[in-house]
Coordinates of C-alpha atoms in Angstrom, one line a residue:
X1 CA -22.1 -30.7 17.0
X2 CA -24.0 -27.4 17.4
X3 CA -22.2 -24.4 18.0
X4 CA -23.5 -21.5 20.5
X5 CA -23.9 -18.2 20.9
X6 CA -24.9 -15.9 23.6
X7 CA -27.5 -13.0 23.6
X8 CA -27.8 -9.7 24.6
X9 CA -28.6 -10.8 27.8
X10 CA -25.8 -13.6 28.3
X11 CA -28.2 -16.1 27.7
X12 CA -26.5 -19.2 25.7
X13 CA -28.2 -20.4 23.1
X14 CA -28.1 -22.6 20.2
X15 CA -27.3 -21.2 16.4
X16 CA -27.1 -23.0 13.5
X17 CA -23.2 -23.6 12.2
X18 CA -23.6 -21.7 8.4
X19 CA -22.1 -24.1 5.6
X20 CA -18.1 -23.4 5.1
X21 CA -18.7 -21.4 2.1
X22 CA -21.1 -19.3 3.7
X23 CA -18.7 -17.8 6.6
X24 CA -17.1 -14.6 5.8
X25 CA -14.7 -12.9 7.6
X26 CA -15.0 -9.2 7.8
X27 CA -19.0 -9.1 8.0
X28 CA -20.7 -9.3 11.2
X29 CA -22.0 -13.1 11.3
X30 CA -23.5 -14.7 14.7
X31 CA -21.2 -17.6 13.7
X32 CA -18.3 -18.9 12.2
X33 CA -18.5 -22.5 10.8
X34 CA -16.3 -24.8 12.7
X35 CA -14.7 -26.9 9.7
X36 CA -13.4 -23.4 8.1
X37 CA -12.1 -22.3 11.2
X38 CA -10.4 -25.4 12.1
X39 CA -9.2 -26.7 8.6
X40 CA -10.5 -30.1 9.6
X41 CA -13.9 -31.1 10.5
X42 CA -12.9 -34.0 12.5
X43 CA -10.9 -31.2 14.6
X44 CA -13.8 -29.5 14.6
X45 CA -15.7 -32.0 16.4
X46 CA -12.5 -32.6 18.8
X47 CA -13.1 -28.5 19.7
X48 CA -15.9 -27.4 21.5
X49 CA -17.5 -24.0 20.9
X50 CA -16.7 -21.1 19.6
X51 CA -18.3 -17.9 21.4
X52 CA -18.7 -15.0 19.6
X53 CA -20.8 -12.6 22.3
X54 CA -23.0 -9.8 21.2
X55 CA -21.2 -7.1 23.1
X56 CA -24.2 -4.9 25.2
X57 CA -25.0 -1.6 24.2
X58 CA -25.1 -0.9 27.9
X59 CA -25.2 2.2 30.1
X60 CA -22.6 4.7 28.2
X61 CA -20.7 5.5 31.9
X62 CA -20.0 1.9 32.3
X63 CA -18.4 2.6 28.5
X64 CA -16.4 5.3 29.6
X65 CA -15.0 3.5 32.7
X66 CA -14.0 0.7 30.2
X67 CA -16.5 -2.1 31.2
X68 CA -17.6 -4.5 28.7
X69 CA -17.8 -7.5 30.2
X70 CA -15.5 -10.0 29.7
X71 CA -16.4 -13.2 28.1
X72 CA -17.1 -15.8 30.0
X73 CA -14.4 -18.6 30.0
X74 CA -15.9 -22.0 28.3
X75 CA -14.5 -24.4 26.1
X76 CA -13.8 -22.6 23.1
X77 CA -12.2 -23.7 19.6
X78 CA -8.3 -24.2 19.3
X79 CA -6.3 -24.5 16.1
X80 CA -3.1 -23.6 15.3
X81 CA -0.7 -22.3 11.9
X82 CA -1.7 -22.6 8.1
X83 CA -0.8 -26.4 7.5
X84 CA -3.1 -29.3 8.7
X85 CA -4.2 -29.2 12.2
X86 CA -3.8 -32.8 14.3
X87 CA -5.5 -34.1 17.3
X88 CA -2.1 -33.2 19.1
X89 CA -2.8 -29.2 17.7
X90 CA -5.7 -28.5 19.5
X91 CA -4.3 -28.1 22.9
X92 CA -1.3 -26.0 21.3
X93 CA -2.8 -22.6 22.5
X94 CA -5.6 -21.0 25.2
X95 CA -9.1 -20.8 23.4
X96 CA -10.6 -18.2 21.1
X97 CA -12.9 -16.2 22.9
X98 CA -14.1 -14.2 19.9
X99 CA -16.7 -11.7 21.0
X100 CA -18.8 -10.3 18.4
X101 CA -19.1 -6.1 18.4
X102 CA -22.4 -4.8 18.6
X103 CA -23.7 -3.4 15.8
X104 CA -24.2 0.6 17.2
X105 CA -20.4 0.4 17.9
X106 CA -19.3 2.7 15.9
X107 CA -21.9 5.1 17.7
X108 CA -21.3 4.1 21.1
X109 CA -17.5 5.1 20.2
X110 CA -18.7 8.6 18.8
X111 CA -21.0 9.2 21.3
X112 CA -18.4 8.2 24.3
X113 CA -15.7 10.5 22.7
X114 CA -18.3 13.5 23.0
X115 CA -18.5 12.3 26.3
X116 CA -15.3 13.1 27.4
X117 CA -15.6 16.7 26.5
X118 CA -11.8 17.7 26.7
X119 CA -11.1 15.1 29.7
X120 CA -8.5 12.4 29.7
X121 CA -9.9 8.9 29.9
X122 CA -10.4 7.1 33.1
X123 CA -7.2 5.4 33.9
X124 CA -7.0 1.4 33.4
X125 CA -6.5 -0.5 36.7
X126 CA -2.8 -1.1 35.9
X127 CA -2.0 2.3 35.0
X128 CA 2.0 1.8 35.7
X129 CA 3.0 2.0 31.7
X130 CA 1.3 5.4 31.9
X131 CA 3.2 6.6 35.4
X132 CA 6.0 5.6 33.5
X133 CA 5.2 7.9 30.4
X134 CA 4.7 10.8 32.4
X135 CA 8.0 10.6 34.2
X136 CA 6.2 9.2 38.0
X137 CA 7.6 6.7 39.9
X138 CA 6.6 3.2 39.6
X139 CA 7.1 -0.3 41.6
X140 CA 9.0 -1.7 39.1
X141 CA 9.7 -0.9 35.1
X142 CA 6.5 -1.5 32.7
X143 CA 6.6 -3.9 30.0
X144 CA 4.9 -4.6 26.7
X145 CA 6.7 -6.2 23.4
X146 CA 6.2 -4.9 20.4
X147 CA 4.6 -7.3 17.9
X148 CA 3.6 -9.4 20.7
X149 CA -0.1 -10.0 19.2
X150 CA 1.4 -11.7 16.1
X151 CA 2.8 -14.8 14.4
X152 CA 4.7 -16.3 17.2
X153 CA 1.4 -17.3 19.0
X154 CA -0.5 -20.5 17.7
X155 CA -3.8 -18.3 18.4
X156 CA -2.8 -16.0 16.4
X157 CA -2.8 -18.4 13.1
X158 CA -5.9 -19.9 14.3
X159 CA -7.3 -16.5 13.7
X160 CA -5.7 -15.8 10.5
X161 CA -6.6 -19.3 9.2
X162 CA -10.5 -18.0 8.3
X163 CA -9.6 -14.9 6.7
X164 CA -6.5 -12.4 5.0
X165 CA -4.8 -10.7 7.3
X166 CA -6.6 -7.0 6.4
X167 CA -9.7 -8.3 6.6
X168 CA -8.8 -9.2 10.3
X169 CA -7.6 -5.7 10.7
X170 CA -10.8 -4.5 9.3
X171 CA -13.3 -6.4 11.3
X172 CA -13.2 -4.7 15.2
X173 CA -14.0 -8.6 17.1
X174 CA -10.8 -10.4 15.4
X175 CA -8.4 -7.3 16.1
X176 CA -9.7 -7.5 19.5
X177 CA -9.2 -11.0 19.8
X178 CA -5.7 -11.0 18.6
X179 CA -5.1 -8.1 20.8
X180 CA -5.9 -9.6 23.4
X181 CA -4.0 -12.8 22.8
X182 CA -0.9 -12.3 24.2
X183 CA -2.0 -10.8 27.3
X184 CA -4.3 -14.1 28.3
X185 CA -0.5 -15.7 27.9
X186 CA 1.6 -13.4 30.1
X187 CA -0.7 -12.3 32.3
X188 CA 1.9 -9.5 33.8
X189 CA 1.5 -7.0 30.7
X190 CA 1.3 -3.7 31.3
X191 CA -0.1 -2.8 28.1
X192 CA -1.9 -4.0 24.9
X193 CA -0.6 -3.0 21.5
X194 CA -4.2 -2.7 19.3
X195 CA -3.8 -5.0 16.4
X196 CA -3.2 -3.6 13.3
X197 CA -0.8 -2.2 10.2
X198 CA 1.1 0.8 9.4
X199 CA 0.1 0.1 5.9
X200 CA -3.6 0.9 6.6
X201 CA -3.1 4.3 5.7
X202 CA -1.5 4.4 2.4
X203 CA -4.3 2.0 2.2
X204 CA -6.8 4.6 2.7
X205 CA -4.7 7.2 0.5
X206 CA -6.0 4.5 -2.4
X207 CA -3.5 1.9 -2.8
X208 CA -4.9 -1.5 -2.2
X209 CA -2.6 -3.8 0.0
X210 CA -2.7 -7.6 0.1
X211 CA -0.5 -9.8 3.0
X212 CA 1.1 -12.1 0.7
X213 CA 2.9 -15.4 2.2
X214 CA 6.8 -15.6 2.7
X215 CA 6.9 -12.0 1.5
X216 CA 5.0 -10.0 3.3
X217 CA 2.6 -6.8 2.2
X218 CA 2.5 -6.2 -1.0
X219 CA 1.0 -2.9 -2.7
X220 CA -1.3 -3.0 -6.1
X221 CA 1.4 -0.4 -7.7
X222 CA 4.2 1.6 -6.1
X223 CA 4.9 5.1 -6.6
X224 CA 7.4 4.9 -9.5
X225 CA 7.7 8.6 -10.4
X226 CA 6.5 12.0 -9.1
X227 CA 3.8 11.2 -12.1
X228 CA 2.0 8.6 -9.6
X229 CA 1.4 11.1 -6.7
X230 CA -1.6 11.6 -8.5
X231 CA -2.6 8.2 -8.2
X232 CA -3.3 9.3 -4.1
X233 CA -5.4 11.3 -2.1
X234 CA -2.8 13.0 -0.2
X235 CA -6.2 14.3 2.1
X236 CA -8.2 11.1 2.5
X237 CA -11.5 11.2 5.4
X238 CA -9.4 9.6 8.0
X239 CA -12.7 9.0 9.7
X240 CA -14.5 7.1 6.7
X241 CA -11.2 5.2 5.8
X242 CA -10.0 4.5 9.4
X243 CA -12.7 4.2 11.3
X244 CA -12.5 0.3 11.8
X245 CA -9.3 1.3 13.8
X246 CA -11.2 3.6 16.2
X247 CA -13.8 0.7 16.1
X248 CA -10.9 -2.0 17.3
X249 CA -9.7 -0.1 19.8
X250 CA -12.5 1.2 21.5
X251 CA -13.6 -2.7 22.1
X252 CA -10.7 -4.3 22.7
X253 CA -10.9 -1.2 25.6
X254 CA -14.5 -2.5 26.7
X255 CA -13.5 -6.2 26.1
X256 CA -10.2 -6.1 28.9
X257 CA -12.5 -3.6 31.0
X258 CA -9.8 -1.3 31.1
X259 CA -7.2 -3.5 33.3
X260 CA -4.6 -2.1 31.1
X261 CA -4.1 0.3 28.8
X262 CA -4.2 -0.1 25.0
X263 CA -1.3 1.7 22.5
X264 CA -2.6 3.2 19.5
X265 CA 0.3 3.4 16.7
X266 CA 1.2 4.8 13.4
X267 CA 4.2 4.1 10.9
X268 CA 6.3 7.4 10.5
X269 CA 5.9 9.5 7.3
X270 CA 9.7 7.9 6.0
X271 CA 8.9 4.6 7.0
X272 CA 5.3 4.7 4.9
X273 CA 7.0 6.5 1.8
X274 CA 9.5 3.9 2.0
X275 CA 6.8 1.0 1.6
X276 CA 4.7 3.2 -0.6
X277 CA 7.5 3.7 -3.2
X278 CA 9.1 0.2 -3.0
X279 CA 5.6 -1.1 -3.5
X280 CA 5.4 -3.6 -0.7
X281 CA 8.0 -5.0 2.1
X282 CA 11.7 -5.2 0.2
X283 CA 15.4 -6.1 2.6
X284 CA 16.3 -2.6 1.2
X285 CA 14.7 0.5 0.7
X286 CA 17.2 1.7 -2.3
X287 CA 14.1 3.5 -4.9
X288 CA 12.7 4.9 -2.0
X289 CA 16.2 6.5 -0.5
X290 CA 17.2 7.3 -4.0
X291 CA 13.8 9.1 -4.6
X292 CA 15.0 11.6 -1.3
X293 CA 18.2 12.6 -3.9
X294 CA 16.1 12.5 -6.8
X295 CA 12.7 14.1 -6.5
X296 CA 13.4 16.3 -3.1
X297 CA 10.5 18.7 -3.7
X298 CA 7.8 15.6 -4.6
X299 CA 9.4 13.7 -1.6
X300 CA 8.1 16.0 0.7
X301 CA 4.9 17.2 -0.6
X302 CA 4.6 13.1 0.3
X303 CA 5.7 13.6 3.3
X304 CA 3.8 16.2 4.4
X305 CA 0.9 15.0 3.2
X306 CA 1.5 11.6 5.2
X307 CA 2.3 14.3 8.4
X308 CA -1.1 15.5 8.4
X309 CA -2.8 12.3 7.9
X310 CA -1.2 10.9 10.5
X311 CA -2.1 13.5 13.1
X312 CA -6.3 13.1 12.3
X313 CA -5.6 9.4 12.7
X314 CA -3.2 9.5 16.1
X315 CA -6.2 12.3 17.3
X316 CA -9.0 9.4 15.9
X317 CA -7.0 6.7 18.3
X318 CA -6.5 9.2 21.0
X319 CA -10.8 9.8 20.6
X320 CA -11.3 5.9 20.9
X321 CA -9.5 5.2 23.9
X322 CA -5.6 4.9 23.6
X323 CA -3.8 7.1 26.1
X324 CA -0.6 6.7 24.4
X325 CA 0.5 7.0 20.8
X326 CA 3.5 5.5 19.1
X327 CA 4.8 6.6 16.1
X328 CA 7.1 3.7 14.6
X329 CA 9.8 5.3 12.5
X330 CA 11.5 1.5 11.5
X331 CA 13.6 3.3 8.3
X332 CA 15.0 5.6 10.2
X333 CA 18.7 4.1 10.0
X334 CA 18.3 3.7 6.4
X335 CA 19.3 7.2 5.7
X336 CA 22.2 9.4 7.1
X337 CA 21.7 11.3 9.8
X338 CA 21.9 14.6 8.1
X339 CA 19.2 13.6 5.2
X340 CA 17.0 12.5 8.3
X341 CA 17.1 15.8 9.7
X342 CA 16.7 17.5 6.4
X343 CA 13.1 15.3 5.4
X344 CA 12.1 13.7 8.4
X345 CA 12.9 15.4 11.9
X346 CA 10.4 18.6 11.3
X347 CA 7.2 16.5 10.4
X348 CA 7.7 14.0 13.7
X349 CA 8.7 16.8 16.1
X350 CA 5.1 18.4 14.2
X351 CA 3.3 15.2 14.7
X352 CA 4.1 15.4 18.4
X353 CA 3.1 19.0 19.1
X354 CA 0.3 19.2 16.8
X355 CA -1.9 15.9 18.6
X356 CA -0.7 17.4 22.3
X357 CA -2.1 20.7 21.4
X358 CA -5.5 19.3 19.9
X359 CA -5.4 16.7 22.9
X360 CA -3.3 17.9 25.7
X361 CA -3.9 14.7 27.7
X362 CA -2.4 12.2 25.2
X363 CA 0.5 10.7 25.5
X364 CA 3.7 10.2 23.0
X365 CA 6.3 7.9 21.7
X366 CA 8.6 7.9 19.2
X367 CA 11.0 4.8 17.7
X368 CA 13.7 6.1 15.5
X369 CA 15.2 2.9 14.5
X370 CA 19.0 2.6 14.5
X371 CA 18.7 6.4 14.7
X372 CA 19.9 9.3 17.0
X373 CA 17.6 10.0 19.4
X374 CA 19.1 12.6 21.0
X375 CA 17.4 14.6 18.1
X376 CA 14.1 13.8 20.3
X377 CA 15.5 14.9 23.5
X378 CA 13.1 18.8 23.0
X379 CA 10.4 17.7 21.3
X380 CA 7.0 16.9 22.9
X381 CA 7.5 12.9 22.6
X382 CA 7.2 11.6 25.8
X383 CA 8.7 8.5 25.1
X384 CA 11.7 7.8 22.8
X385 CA 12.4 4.2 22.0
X386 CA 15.9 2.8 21.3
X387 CA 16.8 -0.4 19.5
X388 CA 19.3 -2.9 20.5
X389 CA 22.0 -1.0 18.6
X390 CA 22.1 1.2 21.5
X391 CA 23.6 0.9 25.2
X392 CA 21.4 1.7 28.1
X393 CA 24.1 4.2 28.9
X394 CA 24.3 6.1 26.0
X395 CA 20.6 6.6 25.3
X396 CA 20.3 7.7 28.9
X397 CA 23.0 10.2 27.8
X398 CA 21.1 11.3 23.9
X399 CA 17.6 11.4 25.8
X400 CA 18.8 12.5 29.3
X401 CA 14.7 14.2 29.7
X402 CA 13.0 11.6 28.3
X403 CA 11.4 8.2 29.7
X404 CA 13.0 6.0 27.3
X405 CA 11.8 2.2 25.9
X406 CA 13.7 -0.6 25.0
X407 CA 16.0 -2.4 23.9
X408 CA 16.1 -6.5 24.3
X409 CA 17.9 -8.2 20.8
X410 CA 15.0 -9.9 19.9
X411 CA 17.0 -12.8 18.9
X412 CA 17.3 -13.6 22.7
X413 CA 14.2 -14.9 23.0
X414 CA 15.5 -18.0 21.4
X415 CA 17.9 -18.2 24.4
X416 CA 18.0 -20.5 27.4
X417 CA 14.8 -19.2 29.6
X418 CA 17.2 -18.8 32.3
X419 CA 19.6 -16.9 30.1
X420 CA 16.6 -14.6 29.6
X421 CA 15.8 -13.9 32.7
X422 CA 19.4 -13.0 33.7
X423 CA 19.4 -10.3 30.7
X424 CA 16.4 -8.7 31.2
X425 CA 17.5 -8.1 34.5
X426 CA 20.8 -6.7 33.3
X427 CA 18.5 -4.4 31.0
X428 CA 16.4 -3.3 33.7
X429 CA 19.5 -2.5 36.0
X430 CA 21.6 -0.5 33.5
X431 CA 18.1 1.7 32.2
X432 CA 17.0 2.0 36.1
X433 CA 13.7 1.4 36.8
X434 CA 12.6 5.1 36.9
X435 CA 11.9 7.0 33.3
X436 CA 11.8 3.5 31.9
X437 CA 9.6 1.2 29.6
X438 CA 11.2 -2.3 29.3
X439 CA 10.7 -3.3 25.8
X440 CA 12.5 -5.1 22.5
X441 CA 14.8 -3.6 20.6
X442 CA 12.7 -4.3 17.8
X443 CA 9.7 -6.4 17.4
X444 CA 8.6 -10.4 17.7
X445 CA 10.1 -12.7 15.2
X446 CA 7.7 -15.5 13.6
X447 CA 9.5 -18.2 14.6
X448 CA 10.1 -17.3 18.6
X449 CA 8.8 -19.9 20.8
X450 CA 6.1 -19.1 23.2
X451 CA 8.8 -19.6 26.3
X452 CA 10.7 -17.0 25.6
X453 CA 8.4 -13.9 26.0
X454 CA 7.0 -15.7 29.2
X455 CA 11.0 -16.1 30.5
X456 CA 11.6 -12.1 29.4
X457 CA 8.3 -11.2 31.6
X458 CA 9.6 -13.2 34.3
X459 CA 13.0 -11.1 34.1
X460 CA 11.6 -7.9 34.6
X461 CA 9.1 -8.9 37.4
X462 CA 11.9 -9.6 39.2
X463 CA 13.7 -6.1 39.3
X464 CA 12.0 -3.7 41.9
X465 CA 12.4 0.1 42.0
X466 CA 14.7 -0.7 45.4
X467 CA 16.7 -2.7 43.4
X468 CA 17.3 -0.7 40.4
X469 CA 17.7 2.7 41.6
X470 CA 17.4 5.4 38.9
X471 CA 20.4 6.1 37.2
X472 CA 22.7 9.4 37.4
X473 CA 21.8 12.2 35.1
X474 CA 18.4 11.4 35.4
X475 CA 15.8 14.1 36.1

């Protein structure tokens, strides 16, 4: 059957499905053939179209006020995970509504940064993740989950099936789409999570990262000795190397017409070194906490080289439309609290002040995994997250000025929806809704079922600020 496209103008018209062979991810193509996207061309006839929309390079106020028109809903394709797709698949998952970027994007992204000329961005219709940030009351606690735009989701495999998973992150219409995945599920989101790695920048420091199955990402070489430092660019053009990031996020802002906002991230300078010295995901980071003892000097001249990467690319995000900023530090329980403070406390508390004083309107958070966040209580973070390791009660004592995030066990989302429900509630109650972002303790796990999320969602809805009145101690 033929697939479709539609035109500048929103016109649909017919295109010409390009051989299997001759679809590549991570180029611009009007179309993606439907055999390679499926895995099976009789599925492919079973699926109707796949859009892929020319995005208009339209009037740059109707940019900045985050209007992009949204696809229009038609039949679109459905597939699901790596393995052979059934007849039974294809209604596993809401359709791919892959909208192709225009072509100026970059530009239009430039051009509406200038734009802004010092002023925040206009706030998204739901701006209640954002009240929350700032410390302003809100009807009820905000919620987002991190990983939520990621292997849990049937969608998201259908994406991944036609490319790697970098390439995805490099091409600004998939990260959009995946983006945007989750919240076409739970339609009570209060904010998108732009689609992405951590690795992506000791990717653009020059060391080439594949996504390798059952293991995870996987570096060309690790950083062995102090010898290979010089194997890096320890001052990289963040804007040449990480642009497709800025690109991502800008659209996936046009393409949900601002109804929410959408996080920009970063992995923390320990938590990159970790990877970068382990050469790839590992269960234990023991090279990269012995290269702490063994190379102190060389450990941070990394890590302040990774400090001042990270700030141009937070200030990049910031540029392309994400009001807040997360900085992820996931290794941060794999030291001792006294070696964290020693290597890594000074750079975060600097990554902080240094993108609030280049963009005063920006927003920050912080997750110190398994760590003591009370360290966080003075520094310019706006948010401090907390992981399941820690009671409601005791981060609202550590962070007592803070609006704090968390801290659901993942693991619970494999519970009895009604189970759910009950403990997010609990959560909710003992955090109180005010100075709060209801989150996970950590992120999504691959093999949670879609039910649970929708269950946790459900939860949260259900505790207004009447119900849950704001904790004592609590500025």
């Amino acid at each position: 059957m033929p697939l479709v496209m539609t035109s500048h103008s929103g016109v649909v018209v017919p295109a010409t499905a390009p051989s299997t062979s001759s679809a590549v991810i991570g180029q611009r193509p009007a179309m993606l053939s439907m055999p390679s996207l499926v895995g099976d061309p009789q599925i492919g006839a079973m699926a109707s179209c796949l859009l892929v929309r020319h995005a208009s390079s339209a009037v740059l106020g109707l940019v900045l006020a985050g209007v992009g028109g949204r696809i229009r809903r038609r039949r679109a394709l459905r597939s699901t995970t790596s393995r052979r797709v059934t007849s039974a698949d294809v209604a596993d998952h809401p359709p791919l509504q892959i909208e192709d970027a225009p072509e100026d994007l970059s530009e239009q992204r430039v051009l509406a940064g200038k734009e802004l000329d010092g002023k925040p961005w206009p706030s998204p219709k739901n701006d209640r993740l954002l009240k929350a940030a700032r410390g302003e009351k809100v009807d009820r606690a905000p919620k987002w989950m991190m990983r939520q735009a990621g292997r849990y989701l049937p969608e998201y495999h259908a994406v991944l099936n036609t490319s790697d998973f970098f390439t995805v992150c490099k091409t600004p219409s998939l990260a959009a789409e995946i983006t945007l995945q989750p919240y076409r599920r739970y339609n009570t989101l209060d904010a998108l999570i732009i689609f992405s790695d951590i690795l992506v920048i000791p990717v653009a420091m020059g060391m080439p990262c594949g996504m390798e199955p059952a293991v995870g990402p996987k570096f060309e070489f690790a950083i062995e000795t102090p010898a290979d430092l010089a194997k890096l660019n320890l001052k990289p053009d963040v804007d040449a190397t990480l642009s497709y990031v800025f690109d991502a996020i800008f659209f996936t802002r046009q393409r949900v017409e601002n109804e929410v906002p959408v996080i920009g991230f970063c992995g923390a300078p320990w938590t990159l070194m970790g990877y970068m010295v382990e050469g790839g995901a590992v269960r234990s980071f023991d090279r990269a906490k012995k290269w702490l003892y063994l190379y102190p000097e060389e450990s941070r001249k990394l890590l302040s080289a990774l400090r001042d990467i990270i700030v141009e690319y937070l200030v990049g995000q910031y540029d392309s439309g994400a009001p807040l900023l997360t900085v992820f530090d996931t290794n941060c329980g794999e030291v001792p609290p006294s070696i964290y403070e020693e290597f890594c406390v000074a750079d975060l508390k600097y990554i902080a002040a240094e993108v609030k004083r280049r963009r005063p309107h920006a927003l920050m958070s912080v997750f110190p995994k398994d760590g003591e966040i009370a360290t966080f209580n003075d520094s310019d973070y706006d948010v401090v997250g907390c992981s399941w390791t820690t009671s409601p009660a005791r981060a609202r004592r550590d962070c007592p000025d803070k609006t704090l995030q968390g801290n659901l066990d993942p693991y619970l989302l494999y519970a009895d929806p009604a189970v759910i429900r009950e403990r997010a509630q609990r959560m909710v109650r003992e955090f109180g809704v005010d100075k709060y972002i209801c989150n996970l303790g950590h992120g999504m796990l691959p093999t949670h079922p879609t039910e649970g999320p929708q269950a946790f969602h459900e939860g949260v809805n259900a505790v207004l600020r009447d119900d849950a009145p704001t904790p004592a101690g609590v500025a």
